[in-house]
Coordinates of C-alpha atoms in Angstrom, one line a residue:
M1 CA 0.6 0.1 -0.7
V2 CA 1.0 3.1 -0.9
N3 CA 2.4 6.0 2.1
I4 CA 1.4 9.1 0.8
G5 CA 1.7 10.6 4.9
N6 CA -0.7 13.1 4.5
S7 CA -5.2 13.3 3.4
W8 CA -4.3 12.1 0.1
D9 CA -3.8 9.3 1.8
E10 CA -7.4 8.7 2.8
L11 CA -9.2 10.5 -0.4
L12 CA -6.3 8.0 -2.7
A13 CA -7.3 4.6 -0.4
D14 CA -10.2 3.5 -2.3
E15 CA -7.8 3.5 -5.8
F16 CA -5.3 1.5 -4.7
K17 CA -6.9 -1.4 -3.8
K18 CA -8.6 -1.3 -7.6
E19 CA -7.5 -3.9 -9.9
Y20 CA -6.4 -1.1 -12.4
Y21 CA -3.7 -0.3 -10.3
Q22 CA -3.5 -3.8 -9.0
N23 CA -2.3 -4.5 -12.6
L24 CA -0.4 -1.5 -12.0
R25 CA 1.9 -2.3 -9.6
K26 CA 2.7 -5.1 -11.8
F27 CA 4.2 -4.1 -14.3
L28 CA 5.8 -1.4 -12.3
A29 CA 7.1 -4.2 -10.2
Q30 CA 7.9 -5.7 -13.2
E31 CA 9.8 -2.4 -14.9
Y32 CA 11.7 -1.1 -11.6
R33 CA 13.5 -4.9 -12.1
T34 CA 14.0 -5.3 -15.8
K35 CA 15.3 -1.5 -17.8
V36 CA 16.1 1.5 -15.9
I37 CA 13.1 3.9 -14.9
Y38 CA 12.5 7.6 -13.7
P39 CA 11.4 8.9 -10.8
D40 CA 13.6 7.3 -9.2
M41 CA 10.4 4.0 -7.4
N42 CA 10.8 6.9 -3.4
D43 CA 10.1 9.1 -5.5
I44 CA 6.5 8.6 -7.6
F45 CA 4.9 10.2 -5.0
N46 CA 6.4 13.0 -3.7
A47 CA 4.5 15.8 -5.5
L48 CA 1.6 14.5 -3.6
K49 CA 3.7 13.6 0.0
T50 CA 4.3 18.1 -0.4
T51 CA 1.2 19.2 -1.3
S52 CA -1.4 17.9 0.3
F53 CA -5.5 18.1 -1.3
E54 CA -6.7 20.4 1.4
D55 CA -3.1 22.8 0.9
T56 CA -3.4 22.5 -2.7
K57 CA -3.9 26.9 -4.1
C58 CA -2.6 25.7 -7.8
V59 CA -2.3 22.9 -9.8
I60 CA 0.2 22.5 -13.2
L61 CA -0.7 19.0 -15.3
G62 CA 2.4 17.8 -17.2
Q63 CA 2.1 14.7 -19.5
D64 CA 5.2 12.1 -17.6
P65 CA 8.2 13.0 -15.8
Y66 CA 11.1 13.9 -18.2
H67 CA 13.2 10.7 -19.7
G68 CA 17.2 11.5 -19.2
P69 CA 19.3 10.7 -16.3
G70 CA 18.8 11.9 -13.0
Q71 CA 15.9 15.0 -13.8
A72 CA 12.9 13.5 -12.7
H73 CA 12.2 13.4 -9.2
G74 CA 8.6 13.4 -9.2
Y75 CA 7.2 16.8 -9.5
A76 CA 6.3 18.2 -12.9
F77 CA 8.1 20.1 -15.7
S78 CA 11.0 20.6 -11.8
V79 CA 14.5 18.4 -12.3
N80 CA 16.9 18.0 -9.6
K81 CA 19.8 20.7 -8.9
G82 CA 22.4 20.5 -11.2
V83 CA 20.9 19.3 -13.5
P84 CA 21.2 22.0 -16.8
L85 CA 17.1 23.2 -17.7
P86 CA 15.3 21.4 -19.7
P87 CA 14.1 23.6 -22.5
S88 CA 9.8 23.3 -21.4
L89 CA 10.8 24.5 -18.2
R90 CA 14.0 27.6 -19.7
N91 CA 11.0 28.7 -21.0
I92 CA 8.0 28.7 -18.7
F93 CA 11.6 30.7 -16.1
I94 CA 11.1 32.7 -19.0
E95 CA 7.1 34.0 -18.8
L96 CA 7.2 33.9 -15.8
Y97 CA 10.4 36.5 -15.5
R98 CA 8.3 38.7 -18.1
E99 CA 5.1 38.8 -16.1
D100 CA 5.9 39.2 -12.3
P101 CA 7.8 41.9 -10.9
D102 CA 8.6 40.4 -8.1
F103 CA 10.2 37.1 -9.6
R104 CA 12.0 39.7 -11.5
T105 CA 13.8 41.3 -8.9
W106 CA 15.0 38.3 -7.3
V107 CA 16.4 37.1 -10.9
D108 CA 17.8 40.3 -11.9
G109 CA 19.5 40.5 -8.0
K110 CA 21.1 36.8 -7.7
K111 CA 22.1 35.7 -11.1
K112 CA 22.6 39.2 -12.9
G113 CA 18.9 38.6 -15.0
Q114 CA 20.2 35.5 -16.0
V115 CA 17.6 33.1 -16.2
G116 CA 19.4 30.7 -17.4
V117 CA 21.7 29.1 -14.3
L118 CA 17.9 28.9 -12.4
S119 CA 18.8 25.8 -10.4
G120 CA 15.2 24.1 -11.3
D121 CA 13.8 21.9 -8.9
L122 CA 10.9 22.9 -8.2
R123 CA 9.7 21.6 -4.9
P124 CA 9.5 25.6 -3.4
W125 CA 7.0 26.4 -5.2
A126 CA 5.6 22.6 -4.2
E127 CA 5.7 24.0 -0.7
R128 CA 3.8 26.3 -1.7
G129 CA 1.2 25.1 -2.3
A130 CA 1.2 24.3 -6.0
L131 CA 0.5 20.6 -6.6
L132 CA 3.0 20.0 -10.0
L133 CA 1.6 16.5 -11.4
N134 CA 2.6 14.5 -14.2
T135 CA -0.9 13.0 -15.4
C136 CA 1.8 9.3 -15.6
L137 CA 4.2 9.5 -13.2
T138 CA 6.7 7.0 -14.6
V139 CA 8.0 6.3 -18.0
R140 CA 11.4 4.1 -18.9
A141 CA 14.6 5.8 -19.6
G142 CA 14.9 7.5 -23.6
Q143 CA 11.1 6.3 -24.3
A144 CA 8.4 9.9 -23.6
G145 CA 6.2 8.6 -22.6
S146 CA 5.9 4.7 -22.5
H147 CA 4.4 3.8 -19.6
R148 CA 1.6 5.7 -21.3
G149 CA -2.1 3.9 -20.8
R150 CA -1.0 1.1 -18.7
G151 CA -2.9 3.2 -15.2
W152 CA -1.4 6.4 -14.3
E153 CA -3.9 8.1 -16.0
V154 CA -8.0 7.1 -14.0
L155 CA -5.5 7.8 -10.9
T156 CA -4.3 11.0 -11.9
D157 CA -8.0 12.0 -13.0
H158 CA -9.4 11.4 -10.1
I159 CA -6.9 13.2 -8.2
I160 CA -7.6 16.4 -10.6
S161 CA -11.2 15.8 -10.2
L162 CA -11.3 15.2 -6.1
L163 CA -9.3 19.0 -6.7
G164 CA -11.9 20.0 -9.8
Q165 CA -15.2 19.8 -7.5
R166 CA -13.3 20.4 -4.2
E167 CA -15.4 23.3 -2.8
K168 CA -12.2 25.8 -2.1
P169 CA -11.3 27.4 -5.1
C170 CA -8.0 26.1 -6.8
V171 CA -6.0 27.4 -10.1
F172 CA -5.3 24.8 -12.9
I173 CA -3.1 25.6 -15.0
L174 CA -3.4 23.5 -18.3
W175 CA -0.2 23.9 -21.2
G176 CA -0.6 21.3 -23.9
N177 CA -3.4 19.6 -25.6
P178 CA -3.4 17.3 -23.8
A179 CA -3.3 19.2 -20.6
K180 CA -6.8 21.1 -21.8
A181 CA -8.5 17.8 -22.2
K182 CA -8.9 17.1 -18.4
K183 CA -10.6 20.6 -18.7
S184 CA -14.0 19.1 -17.9
L185 CA -12.6 17.3 -14.9
I186 CA -13.4 21.2 -13.4
D187 CA -16.4 22.8 -12.3
G188 CA -14.9 26.1 -13.7
R189 CA -17.8 27.4 -11.7
R190 CA -15.9 27.8 -8.9
H191 CA -12.2 27.2 -10.0
L192 CA -9.4 29.3 -12.1
I193 CA -8.9 27.8 -15.1
L194 CA -5.7 29.1 -17.6
E195 CA -5.1 27.2 -20.9
G196 CA -1.9 27.6 -22.9
V197 CA 0.3 26.2 -25.6
H198 CA 2.8 23.6 -24.4
P199 CA 6.1 25.3 -23.2
S200 CA 8.8 23.5 -25.1
P201 CA 10.2 25.1 -28.5
L202 CA 8.1 23.0 -30.8
S203 CA 5.3 25.5 -29.6
A204 CA 6.0 27.9 -27.2
H205 CA 6.0 31.1 -29.6
R206 CA 2.7 30.4 -30.9
G207 CA 0.7 31.7 -27.7
F208 CA 2.3 30.6 -24.8
F209 CA 4.4 33.3 -24.2
G210 CA 2.4 36.2 -22.5
G211 CA -0.1 34.4 -21.1
G212 CA 0.4 35.9 -17.7
Y213 CA -0.6 32.9 -15.7
F214 CA 1.4 33.5 -12.4
V215 CA -0.2 36.7 -12.7
K216 CA -3.4 35.9 -12.5
A217 CA -2.9 32.6 -10.1
N218 CA -2.0 35.2 -7.8
D219 CA -4.0 37.4 -7.8
F220 CA -7.2 34.8 -8.4
L221 CA -5.8 33.7 -5.1
K222 CA -6.1 36.9 -3.8
A223 CA -9.2 37.7 -4.4
N224 CA -10.5 34.7 -2.7
G225 CA -9.2 35.5 0.2
E226 CA -5.9 32.9 0.1
E227 CA -1.9 33.3 -0.1
P228 CA 0.0 34.1 -3.0
I229 CA 1.7 31.4 -4.0
D230 CA 5.5 33.0 -3.8
W231 CA 7.3 32.3 -7.3
R232 CA 11.6 32.9 -6.7
L233 CA 12.7 29.6 -6.9
E234 CA 14.8 30.6 -2.6

């Protein structure tokens, strides 16, 4: 049984007992024994361990983990400290630098405006209420999408639905068509849904930049009596 260590344990207890998840566990046991799989087995549920159900203010939805050595550590778009920034994360930082004065001032003061040399470890965001959730939580080394359709999406759809129907308002940031497809799981009358193209270099210049996602998210949180998220990476 998975032990997340917070409110997700109770909320997901029935899901972990279901046949689809038991089949997923068997599949993963074989994969981790015979292949190189990311992230490390102990890091799979890091996003949920760090950001509890009740503390989630904003969901940033990714697809599957990075599939290169040393990158993935259980948080969407985030990489371990010391790992070069993946292009999508670099574009996220560029957009954040352009739209958020506090982040820009911090970068200018700490890194002389050099977004590219920032750490890609986004755990400070997770600790402040940003659930960095991938729709698929594992992947084979060098094989993007290799664990899709094995059951992860059933579990993460349930997680999105729980938050999407929660009474307490939340922000959902959906970049790219796979993320936008989850919109139907979210009550848009209660929560803020921010959509955009994926920050990948292949698509970022077709509408990702200029989306104002981070400022809009914090404006919504403040309007609903919530503390805004500090996007700096202290």
